[in-house]
Amino acid sequence: MQQPDTLHYLGVRDDIAARISGGEFKAGERLPSERQMQVGGGVARGTVREALFQLEAEGVIYRKDRSGWYVSPPPVVYDPTRWEGFMSYVEAQGRRPETETLSKIEIACDGMLAEIFSRPIGAPMYWIRRRRSVDGRAVLIESIVVDASLAPGLVEHDLDGSLTNVLKQVYGIGVARNKVDMQPCALTRDVAEALRVKSGLPGLSLVRTCYDAQGRVVEFDREHWRHDALKISVDIRVR
Amino acid sequence: MQQPDTLHYLGVRDDIAARISGGEFKAGERLPSERQMQVGGGVARGTVREALFQLEAEGVIYRKDRSGWYVSPPPVVYDPTRWEGFMSYVEAQGRRPETETLSKIEIACDGMLAEIFSRPIGAPMYWIRRRRSVDGRAVLIESIVVDASLAPGLVEHDLDGSLTNVLKQVYGIGVARNKVDMQPCALTRDVAEALRVKSGLPGLSLVRTCYDAQGRVVEFDREHWRHDALKISVDIRVR
DNA sequence: TCTCCACATTGGTATAGACCAGATGAGAAG
DNA sequence: CTTCTCATCTGGTCTATACCAATGTGGAGA
């Protein structure tokens, strides 16, 4: 059965990939179960899974725990040099953005935050955790910290929309500088649970620090994205 | 042996991670073989591999095919808004950059390139393929296309250094605009082979289009990075 | 009609064993 | 001392099986 230059799992991979690109399965649709694909190809279930992992790494398919494998929708394009928020750029791409606030509490500034915000340890901070979705699929978890002294009562507001808008329109806080760090990572337990994916799945970690015109840190934001949901595009002109 | 909330493979993962952060294994060093770790923990080899895959996804370790698992060195920081080339920013971070030219040939402009470069189909182009390493480990494969009419005889030069420098100093071509797209991907067969990694490993695809002051496309560059070798950092001020 | 529960299905984890091909290193040959 | 060969070690692939836990479904009951 196996040819020397055709590994079984790659054969199965190509098979499934062809059926997807051939239109048999469309974006968002469910694939047949692992056991069904197994009997079709005459291979062990582990081999089918190997092929599915491959396609998952490529961003072609994704899984919902114990529900099945689904065809991935196209990724969202993100430009870190633009000021638009999530809701705005997702919508501009013809997709349906959604934000859920998972928690919003007041915390005391710890050592790391003290350094980032240049505030004393123990100073009040707001900590907001949100889940954002595109077309009904959760794509990122973000963990935002805002200096409570700059935006008192922030957590009383509805934060299921654009936080940037609230900061600007309610508190008059504008952002003058944005520092963004991005790094491939594995999604850790708490994030993976909130995204309802398997812990350890590859993802993209995005850390954003926003400064106002006075150079004060306004917002510190850690985002964890599904690796298949995002495409980064930067357009730079000479300064 | 197994607790309900402690999966075997996560236990093994934590074990290995602790030994790495504890200093037992240092960056670049080899871990014990899978079979050795198996007997130590009293688990099946598949379970040990599951743990190793997890650490690989996290960027903590990497593998050399059929040689063993090694501890990952820290990633290189890349800022797409800066004009520095690879050689320059890697060196600035105290690492040792290296470039090998795998091939450099003249090709005819195909449909896709014609559109990108705004040149007729069949126009002469140079196609350069290079492998770049940090501290002796191959981290990316790049595939560069340059308009041959802008830089005649380019491939006669030594390209094992900075291509940007050659374009500027020999041909007087400067870059005025840079468009960079990044997307998590799986490393496909040819790239994986050149990087000597397993095909399908997660990576980062980076596509760069360079324009000169007249808006002509000077260079079109596709880079495929190991996912654990790169960290992206962007610092943006309001325009 | 709606709700709730039991059950079949699905992916997730784990074991054990087998063989292959590339990498490596030790030893033989020059 | 160098070069070549070969046995050994390593990860890579594959099969087969088993059980678990979450999901989704359909039927019973309110």
Coordinates of C-alpha atoms (C1' of nucleotides) in Angstrom, one line a residue:
Chain A
M1 CA 0.0 0.0 0.0
Q2 CA 2.6 2.6 1.0
Q3 CA 4.9 3.9 -1.6
P4 CA 8.4 4.9 -0.5
D5 CA 7.8 8.5 -1.2
T6 CA 4.2 8.7 -0.2
L7 CA 3.7 8.6 3.6
H8 CA 0.2 7.4 4.5
Y9 CA -0.7 10.4 6.5
L10 CA 0.4 12.8 3.8
G11 CA -1.7 10.8 1.4
V12 CA -4.7 11.1 3.7
R13 CA -3.9 14.8 4.1
D14 CA -3.9 15.4 0.4
D15 CA -7.1 13.5 0.1
I16 CA -8.9 15.7 2.6
A17 CA -7.3 18.9 1.3
A18 CA -8.5 18.0 -2.2
R19 CA -12.0 17.4 -1.1
I20 CA -12.0 20.8 0.7
S21 CA -10.6 22.7 -2.2
G22 CA -12.9 20.8 -4.5
G23 CA -15.8 22.2 -2.7
E24 CA -17.1 19.1 -1.1
F25 CA -16.7 20.7 2.3
K26 CA -17.1 24.5 2.6
A27 CA -15.8 27.0 5.2
G28 CA -17.4 26.2 8.6
E29 CA -18.7 22.8 7.6
R30 CA -17.9 19.7 9.5
L31 CA -15.7 16.9 8.1
P32 CA -16.7 13.2 8.5
S33 CA -15.6 11.6 11.8
E34 CA -12.1 10.2 12.2
R35 CA -13.4 6.7 12.3
Q36 CA -15.4 7.2 9.1
M37 CA -12.3 8.5 7.3
Q38 CA -10.3 5.6 8.6
V39 CA -12.5 2.9 7.0
G40 CA -12.5 4.9 3.8
G41 CA -8.8 4.9 3.4
G42 CA -8.0 1.6 5.1
V43 CA -5.6 3.2 7.6
A44 CA -5.4 3.3 11.4
R45 CA -7.1 6.1 13.2
G46 CA -3.8 7.5 14.5
T47 CA -2.7 8.0 10.9
V48 CA -5.9 9.9 10.1
R49 CA -5.3 12.0 13.1
E50 CA -1.8 12.7 11.9
A51 CA -3.2 14.0 8.7
L52 CA -5.7 16.1 10.5
F53 CA -3.0 17.7 12.7
Q54 CA -1.1 18.6 9.6
L55 CA -4.1 20.4 8.1
E56 CA -4.7 22.1 11.4
A57 CA -1.1 23.4 11.5
E58 CA -1.7 24.7 8.0
G59 CA -4.8 26.5 9.2
V60 CA -7.0 24.6 6.8
I61 CA -9.2 23.0 9.4
Y62 CA -9.8 23.4 13.1
R63 CA -11.5 21.3 15.8
K64 CA -14.2 21.8 18.3
D65 CA -13.4 19.6 21.3
R66 CA -15.2 16.2 21.0
S67 CA -17.6 17.7 18.4
G68 CA -15.6 17.3 15.2
W69 CA -13.3 18.8 12.6
Y70 CA -14.4 21.9 10.7
V71 CA -13.1 23.8 7.6
S72 CA -11.4 27.0 8.6
P73 CA -12.9 30.3 7.4
P74 CA -10.4 32.8 5.9
P75 CA -8.3 34.8 8.4
V76 CA -8.8 38.4 9.5
V77 CA -6.2 40.9 8.3
Y78 CA -4.7 43.0 11.0
D79 CA -2.5 46.1 10.6
P80 CA -0.7 47.0 13.8
T81 CA 0.1 50.4 12.5
R82 CA -3.5 51.4 12.2
W83 CA -5.6 52.7 15.0
E84 CA -8.8 51.0 14.2
G85 CA -10.1 48.7 16.8
F86 CA -11.2 45.1 16.3
M87 CA -14.8 45.8 15.8
S88 CA -14.0 48.2 13.1
Y89 CA -11.5 46.3 11.0
V90 CA -13.3 43.0 11.2
E91 CA -16.5 44.7 10.0
A92 CA -14.6 46.4 7.2
Q93 CA -13.7 43.0 5.9
G94 CA -17.3 41.9 5.7
R95 CA -17.2 39.7 8.8
R96 CA -19.3 39.8 11.9
P97 CA -17.3 40.8 15.0
E98 CA -18.5 40.1 18.5
T99 CA -17.1 40.9 21.9
E100 CA -18.0 39.3 25.3
T101 CA -16.7 40.7 28.5
L102 CA -15.7 37.7 30.6
S103 CA -14.7 39.7 33.7
K104 CA -13.9 43.2 34.7
I105 CA -12.5 43.9 38.2
E106 CA -10.4 46.3 40.1
I107 CA -7.0 45.0 41.1
A108 CA -3.9 46.3 42.8
C109 CA -0.9 47.1 40.7
D110 CA 1.7 44.4 41.0
G111 CA 5.4 44.6 40.3
M112 CA 5.2 44.0 36.6
L113 CA 2.4 46.4 36.1
A114 CA 4.1 49.0 38.3
E115 CA 7.0 49.0 35.9
I116 CA 4.9 49.2 32.8
F117 CA 2.6 51.9 34.0
S118 CA 5.2 53.8 36.1
R119 CA 2.8 53.7 39.0
P120 CA 3.3 52.6 42.6
I121 CA 2.7 49.1 43.6
G122 CA -0.8 48.7 45.0
A123 CA -2.2 51.5 42.9
P124 CA -5.7 50.7 41.6
M125 CA -6.0 49.2 38.1
Y126 CA -8.8 47.8 36.1
W127 CA -8.4 44.4 34.7
I128 CA -10.7 43.4 31.9
R129 CA -10.9 40.0 30.2
R130 CA -12.7 39.7 26.9
R131 CA -13.4 37.1 24.3
R132 CA -13.8 38.2 20.7
S133 CA -15.3 36.3 17.9
V134 CA -15.6 36.5 14.1
D135 CA -18.7 35.1 12.5
G136 CA -19.5 33.3 15.7
R137 CA -16.1 31.6 16.1
A138 CA -14.0 32.7 19.1
V139 CA -10.7 33.9 17.7
L140 CA -8.9 35.6 20.6
I141 CA -8.9 36.2 24.3
E142 CA -7.6 39.6 25.5
S143 CA -6.6 40.7 28.9
I144 CA -6.5 44.4 29.3
V145 CA -5.2 46.5 32.2
V146 CA -6.1 50.2 32.5
D147 CA -4.9 52.7 35.0
A148 CA -7.9 53.3 37.2
S149 CA -6.8 56.8 38.1
L150 CA -7.0 57.8 34.4
A151 CA -10.4 56.3 33.8
P152 CA -12.4 56.2 37.1
G153 CA -15.5 54.0 37.0
L154 CA -14.5 52.5 33.6
V155 CA -15.8 49.1 34.5
E156 CA -19.3 50.5 35.1
H157 CA -19.6 51.1 31.4
D158 CA -20.6 48.5 28.8
L159 CA -17.4 47.1 27.4
D160 CA -18.8 44.7 24.9
G161 CA -17.9 47.2 22.1
S162 CA -14.9 49.3 21.4
L163 CA -12.8 50.1 24.6
T164 CA -10.9 52.7 22.6
N165 CA -14.1 54.6 22.0
V166 CA -15.1 54.5 25.6
L167 CA -11.7 55.8 26.7
K168 CA -11.9 58.6 24.1
Q169 CA -15.5 59.7 24.3
V170 CA -16.1 59.3 28.1
Y171 CA -12.6 60.1 29.5
G172 CA -11.1 62.1 26.6
I173 CA -8.1 59.8 26.5
G174 CA -6.5 59.5 23.1
V175 CA -3.7 57.2 22.1
A176 CA -0.5 58.7 20.6
R177 CA 1.8 55.8 20.5
N178 CA 1.3 52.1 20.2
K179 CA 3.9 49.4 20.9
V180 CA 3.0 45.9 19.6
D181 CA 4.9 42.7 20.2
M182 CA 3.9 39.5 18.4
Q183 CA 5.2 36.0 18.9
P184 CA 4.0 32.5 17.9
C185 CA 3.1 30.6 21.1
A186 CA 1.2 27.7 22.4
L187 CA -2.2 28.5 23.9
T188 CA -2.1 27.9 27.6
R189 CA -4.8 26.2 29.7
D190 CA -6.9 29.2 30.7
V191 CA -6.8 30.8 27.3
A192 CA -7.4 27.5 25.6
E193 CA -10.4 26.9 27.8
A194 CA -11.9 30.3 27.1
L195 CA -11.4 29.7 23.3
R196 CA -12.7 26.2 23.7
V197 CA -9.7 24.7 22.0
K198 CA -7.2 22.1 23.1
S199 CA -4.5 23.4 25.4
G200 CA -1.1 23.6 23.6
L201 CA -2.5 24.5 20.3
P202 CA -0.3 26.9 18.4
G203 CA -1.4 30.5 18.6
L204 CA -0.1 34.0 18.3
S205 CA 0.5 36.1 21.3
L206 CA 0.1 39.9 20.8
V207 CA 1.1 42.4 23.4
R208 CA 0.1 46.0 22.9
T209 CA 1.1 49.0 25.1
C210 CA -0.8 52.2 24.4
Y211 CA 0.6 55.6 25.4
D212 CA -1.1 59.0 25.4
A213 CA 0.4 62.2 24.2
Q214 CA 2.1 62.7 27.5
G215 CA 3.8 59.4 27.3
R216 CA 1.8 57.8 30.0
V217 CA 0.7 54.2 29.6
V218 CA -3.0 54.2 29.0
E219 CA -3.7 50.6 28.3
F220 CA -1.8 47.4 28.4
D221 CA -3.3 44.6 26.4
R222 CA -2.3 40.9 26.0
E223 CA -4.1 39.1 23.2
H224 CA -4.0 35.4 22.4
W225 CA -5.2 34.6 18.9
R226 CA -5.9 31.3 17.3
H227 CA -3.1 30.8 14.8
D228 CA -5.4 30.3 11.9
A229 CA -7.6 33.3 12.5
L230 CA -5.1 36.1 11.8
K231 CA -3.0 37.6 9.1
I232 CA -0.8 40.6 9.8
S233 CA -0.2 43.2 7.2
V234 CA 2.1 46.2 7.7
D235 CA 2.6 49.0 5.1
I236 CA 5.5 51.3 5.9
R237 CA 6.8 54.4 4.2
V238 CA 10.2 55.9 4.7
R239 CA 10.2 58.5 7.5
Chain B
M1 CA -0.8 6.7 38.7
Q2 CA -2.9 9.2 36.7
Q3 CA -4.9 11.8 38.6
P4 CA -8.2 12.9 37.0
D5 CA -6.8 16.4 36.5
T6 CA -3.3 15.5 35.6
L7 CA -2.9 14.1 32.1
H8 CA 0.2 11.9 31.8
Y9 CA 1.6 13.8 28.9
L10 CA 1.2 17.1 30.7
G11 CA 2.9 15.7 33.7
V12 CA 5.8 14.6 31.5
R13 CA 5.8 18.0 29.9
D14 CA 6.0 19.8 33.2
D15 CA 8.8 17.4 34.2
I16 CA 10.9 18.2 31.2
A17 CA 10.1 22.0 31.3
A18 CA 11.2 22.1 35.0
R19 CA 14.5 20.4 34.1
I20 CA 15.1 22.9 31.4
S21 CA 14.2 26.0 33.5
G22 CA 16.1 24.4 36.3
G23 CA 19.3 24.6 34.2
E24 CA 19.8 20.8 33.8
F25 CA 19.6 21.4 30.0
K26 CA 20.7 24.6 28.5
A27 CA 20.0 26.4 25.2
G28 CA 21.2 24.3 22.3
E29 CA 21.8 21.2 24.4
R30 CA 20.3 17.8 23.6
L31 CA 17.7 16.1 25.7
P32 CA 17.8 12.4 26.6
S33 CA 16.2 10.2 23.9
E34 CA 12.5 9.5 23.9
R35 CA 13.1 5.9 25.0
Q36 CA 15.2 7.0 27.9
M37 CA 12.6 9.4 29.1
Q38 CA 10.0 6.7 28.7
V39 CA 11.5 4.3 31.2
G40 CA 12.2 7.1 33.6
G41 CA 8.6 8.1 33.8
G42 CA 7.0 4.7 33.3
V43 CA 4.9 5.8 30.3
A44 CA 4.5 4.8 26.7
R45 CA 6.7 6.4 24.1
G46 CA 3.7 8.0 22.4
T47 CA 2.9 9.8 25.6
V48 CA 6.5 11.1 25.9
R49 CA 6.2 12.3 22.3
E50 CA 2.9 14.0 23.0
A51 CA 4.7 16.0 25.8
L52 CA 7.6 16.8 23.4
F53 CA 5.2 18.1 20.8
Q54 CA 3.6 20.3 23.4
L55 CA 7.0 21.9 24.3
E56 CA 7.8 22.2 20.6
A57 CA 4.6 24.2 20.0
E58 CA 5.5 26.4 22.9
G59 CA 8.9 27.1 21.3
V60 CA 10.8 25.6 24.3
I61 CA 12.5 22.8 22.4
Y62 CA 13.0 21.8 18.7
R63 CA 14.1 18.7 16.9
K64 CA 16.8 17.7 14.5
D65 CA 15.5 14.9 12.3
R66 CA 16.5 11.6 13.7
S67 CA 19.2 13.2 15.8
G68 CA 17.3 14.3 18.9
W69 CA 15.4 17.0 20.7
Y70 CA 17.3 20.2 21.7
V71 CA 16.5 23.2 23.9
S72 CA 15.6 26.3 21.8
P73 CA 17.7 29.4 22.0
P74 CA 15.9 32.7 22.5
P75 CA 14.1 34.2 19.5
V76 CA 15.3 37.0 17.3
V77 CA 13.4 40.3 17.6
Y78 CA 12.2 41.7 14.3
D79 CA 10.7 45.1 13.7
P80 CA 9.0 45.3 10.3
T81 CA 9.0 49.1 10.4
R82 CA 12.8 49.3 10.5
W83 CA 14.9 49.3 7.4
E84 CA 17.7 47.2 8.9
G85 CA 18.5 44.0 7.2
F86 CA 18.7 40.6 8.8
M87 CA 22.5 40.6 9.2
S88 CA 22.3 43.9 11.0
Y89 CA 19.5 43.4 13.5
V90 CA 20.6 39.9 14.4
E91 CA 24.1 41.1 15.1
A92 CA 22.8 44.0 17.1
Q93 CA 21.1 41.4 19.4
G94 CA 24.5 39.8 20.1
R95 CA 23.8 36.8 17.9
R96 CA 25.8 35.4 15.0
P97 CA 23.9 35.8 11.6
E98 CA 24.8 33.8 8.6
T99 CA 23.5 33.7 5.0
E100 CA 23.9 31.0 2.4
T101 CA 22.8 31.5 -1.2
L102 CA 21.1 28.3 -2.2
S103 CA 20.4 29.3 -5.8
K104 CA 20.4 32.5 -7.9
I105 CA 19.0 32.3 -11.5
E106 CA 17.4 34.4 -14.1
I107 CA 13.7 33.6 -14.7
A108 CA 11.0 34.9 -16.9
C109 CA 8.2 37.0 -15.3
D110 CA 5.1 34.9 -14.8
G111 CA 1.5 36.1 -14.3
M112 CA 1.7 36.6 -10.6
L113 CA 5.1 38.5 -10.8
A114 CA 3.9 40.5 -13.7
E115 CA 1.1 41.9 -11.6
I116 CA 3.3 42.5 -8.6
F117 CA 6.1 44.2 -10.5
S118 CA 3.9 45.8 -13.2
R119 CA 6.1 44.3 -15.8
P120 CA 5.2 42.4 -19.0
I121 CA 5.0 38.6 -18.8
G122 CA 8.3 37.1 -19.9
A123 CA 10.4 40.1 -18.7
P124 CA 13.7 39.0 -17.1
M125 CA 13.8 38.6 -13.3
Y126 CA 16.3 37.3 -10.9
W127 CA 15.2 34.7 -8.5
I128 CA 17.4 34.2 -5.4
R129 CA 16.9 31.6 -2.7
R130 CA 18.8 31.9 0.6
R131 CA 19.0 30.2 3.9
R132 CA 19.7 32.3 6.9
S133 CA 20.9 31.1 10.3
V134 CA 21.4 32.4 13.8
D135 CA 24.2 31.0 15.9
G136 CA 24.5 28.1 13.5
R137 CA 20.8 27.1 13.4
A138 CA 18.9 27.7 10.2
V139 CA 15.9 29.9 11.0
L140 CA 14.5 30.9 7.7
I141 CA 14.4 30.3 4.0
E142 CA 13.8 33.3 1.7
S143 CA 12.9 33.5 -1.9
I144 CA 13.6 36.8 -3.5
V145 CA 12.6 38.2 -6.8
V146 CA 14.3 41.3 -8.3
D147 CA 13.5 43.1 -11.5
A148 CA 16.5 42.3 -13.7
S149 CA 16.2 45.5 -15.7
L150 CA 16.7 47.6 -12.5
A151 CA 19.8 45.6 -11.3
P152 CA 21.4 44.0 -14.4
G153 CA 24.1 41.5 -13.4
L154 CA 22.9 41.3 -9.8
V155 CA 23.4 37.6 -9.5
E156 CA 27.1 38.0 -10.4
H157 CA 27.6 39.6 -7.1
D158 CA 28.2 37.8 -3.8
L159 CA 24.8 37.6 -2.1
D160 CA 25.8 35.9 1.1
G161 CA 25.6 39.3 2.9
S162 CA 23.1 42.1 2.8
L163 CA 21.1 42.3 -0.5
T164 CA 19.8 45.7 0.5
N165 CA 23.4 46.9 0.6
V166 CA 24.3 45.6 -2.8
L167 CA 21.2 47.1 -4.4
K168 CA 21.9 50.5 -2.8
Q169 CA 25.7 50.7 -3.2
V170 CA 26.1 49.0 -6.6
Y171 CA 22.8 50.0 -8.3
G172 CA 21.9 53.1 -6.3
I173 CA 18.5 51.6 -5.6
G174 CA 16.9 52.8 -2.3
V175 CA 13.7 51.5 -0.7
A176 CA 11.0 54.1 0.1
R177 CA 8.2 51.9 1.1
N178 CA 7.9 48.4 2.5
K179 CA 4.8 46.3 2.7
V180 CA 5.0 43.3 5.0
D181 CA 2.5 40.5 5.4
M182 CA 2.8 37.9 8.1
Q183 CA 0.8 34.8 8.7
P184 CA 1.2 31.6 10.8
C185 CA 1.6 28.7 8.5
A186 CA 2.9 25.1 8.2
L187 CA 6.3 24.7 6.6
T188 CA 5.9 22.9 3.4
R189 CA 8.1 20.2 2.0
D190 CA 10.7 22.2 0.1
V191 CA 11.1 24.8 2.9
A192 CA 11.1 22.1 5.6
E193 CA 13.9 20.2 3.8
A194 CA 16.0 23.3 3.4
L195 CA 15.6 24.1 7.1
R196 CA 16.1 20.4 7.9
V197 CA 12.9 20.2 9.9
K198 CA 9.9 18.0 9.6
S199 CA 7.4 19.0 7.0
G200 CA 4.3 20.4 8.5
L201 CA 5.9 22.1 11.4
P202 CA 4.3 25.4 12.3
G203 CA 6.1 28.4 11.0
L204 CA 5.6 32.0 10.1
S205 CA 5.3 33.2 6.5
L206 CA 6.5 36.7 5.9
V207 CA 6.0 38.4 2.5
R208 CA 7.7 41.7 1.9
T209 CA 7.3 44.0 -1.1
C210 CA 9.8 46.8 -1.4
Y211 CA 9.1 49.9 -3.5
D212 CA 11.5 52.7 -4.5
A213 CA 10.7 56.4 -4.4
Q214 CA 9.0 56.2 -7.8
G215 CA 6.7 53.5 -6.5
R216 CA 8.3 50.7 -8.6
V217 CA 8.5 47.3 -7.0
V218 CA 12.2 46.7 -6.4
E219 CA 12.1 43.5 -4.5
F220 CA 9.6 40.8 -3.7
D221 CA 10.6 38.6 -0.8
R222 CA 8.9 35.5 0.7
E223 CA 10.4 34.4 4.0
H224 CA 9.5 31.2 5.9
W225 CA 10.6 31.3 9.5
R226 CA 10.7 28.6 12.2
H227 CA 7.9 29.6 14.5
D228 CA 10.2 29.5 17.6
A229 CA 12.9 31.7 16.1
L230 CA 11.1 35.0 15.7
K231 CA 9.5 37.7 17.8
I232 CA 7.9 40.7 16.1
S233 CA 8.0 44.1 17.7
V234 CA 6.4 47.2 16.2
D235 CA 6.5 50.7 17.7
I236 CA 4.1 53.1 16.2
R237 CA 3.6 56.8 16.9
V238 CA 0.6 58.8 15.7
R239 CA 1.0 60.3 12.3
Chain C
dT1 C1' -44.7 22.2 23.2
dC2 C1' -41.0 22.3 26.0
dT3 C1' -37.7 20.3 29.2
dC4 C1' -34.7 16.9 30.8
dC5 C1' -32.3 12.7 30.8
dA6 C1' -30.1 8.5 28.8
dC7 C1' -27.4 7.0 25.3
dA8 C1' -24.7 6.8 21.0
dT9 C1' -21.1 9.3 18.8
dT10 C1' -16.9 11.9 18.7
dG11 C1' -12.5 13.3 19.7
dG12 C1' -8.8 12.9 23.6
dT13 C1' -5.6 10.0 25.9
dA14 C1' -2.9 6.0 26.6
dT15 C1' -0.6 1.4 25.9
dA16 C1' 2.2 -1.9 23.3
dG17 C1' 4.5 -3.4 19.6
dA18 C1' 6.7 -3.2 15.0
dC19 C1' 9.5 -1.6 11.3
dC20 C1' 12.0 2.1 8.6
dA21 C1' 15.5 5.6 7.4
dG22 C1' 18.6 9.0 8.6
dA23 C1' 22.3 10.3 12.0
dT24 C1' 26.1 9.1 14.6
dG25 C1' 30.1 7.3 16.2
dA26 C1' 33.4 3.6 16.7
dG27 C1' 36.4 0.8 14.5
dA28 C1' 38.7 -1.1 10.3
dA29 C1' 41.3 -0.1 6.4
dG30 C1' 44.2 2.7 3.9
Chain D
dC1 C1' 46.2 10.6 10.5
dT2 C1' 42.5 10.2 7.3
dT3 C1' 38.9 7.9 5.1
dC4 C1' 35.5 4.5 4.7
dT5 C1' 32.2 1.0 6.5
dC6 C1' 29.0 -0.7 9.4
dA7 C1' 26.4 -1.6 13.6
dT8 C1' 23.8 1.1 16.7
dC9 C1' 20.9 4.7 18.2
dT10 C1' 17.3 8.0 17.3
dG11 C1' 13.3 9.9 15.8
dG12 C1' 9.4 9.0 12.2
dT13 C1' 5.6 6.2 10.8
dC14 C1' 2.0 2.9 11.4
dT15 C1' -1.2 -0.6 13.4
dA16 C1' -4.4 -2.2 16.8
dT17 C1' -6.9 -1.7 20.9
dA18 C1' -8.9 0.3 25.0
dC19 C1' -11.2 3.5 27.8
dC20 C1' -12.6 8.3 29.1
dA21 C1' -15.2 12.6 28.8
dA22 C1' -17.6 15.9 26.3
dT23 C1' -21.1 16.5 22.8
dG24 C1' -25.2 16.1 20.5
dT25 C1' -29.5 13.7 19.7
dG26 C1' -33.7 11.6 20.2
dG27 C1' -37.2 10.0 23.1
dA28 C1' -39.7 10.1 27.5
dG29 C1' -42.0 12.8 30.6
dA30 C1' -44.1 17.1 32.2

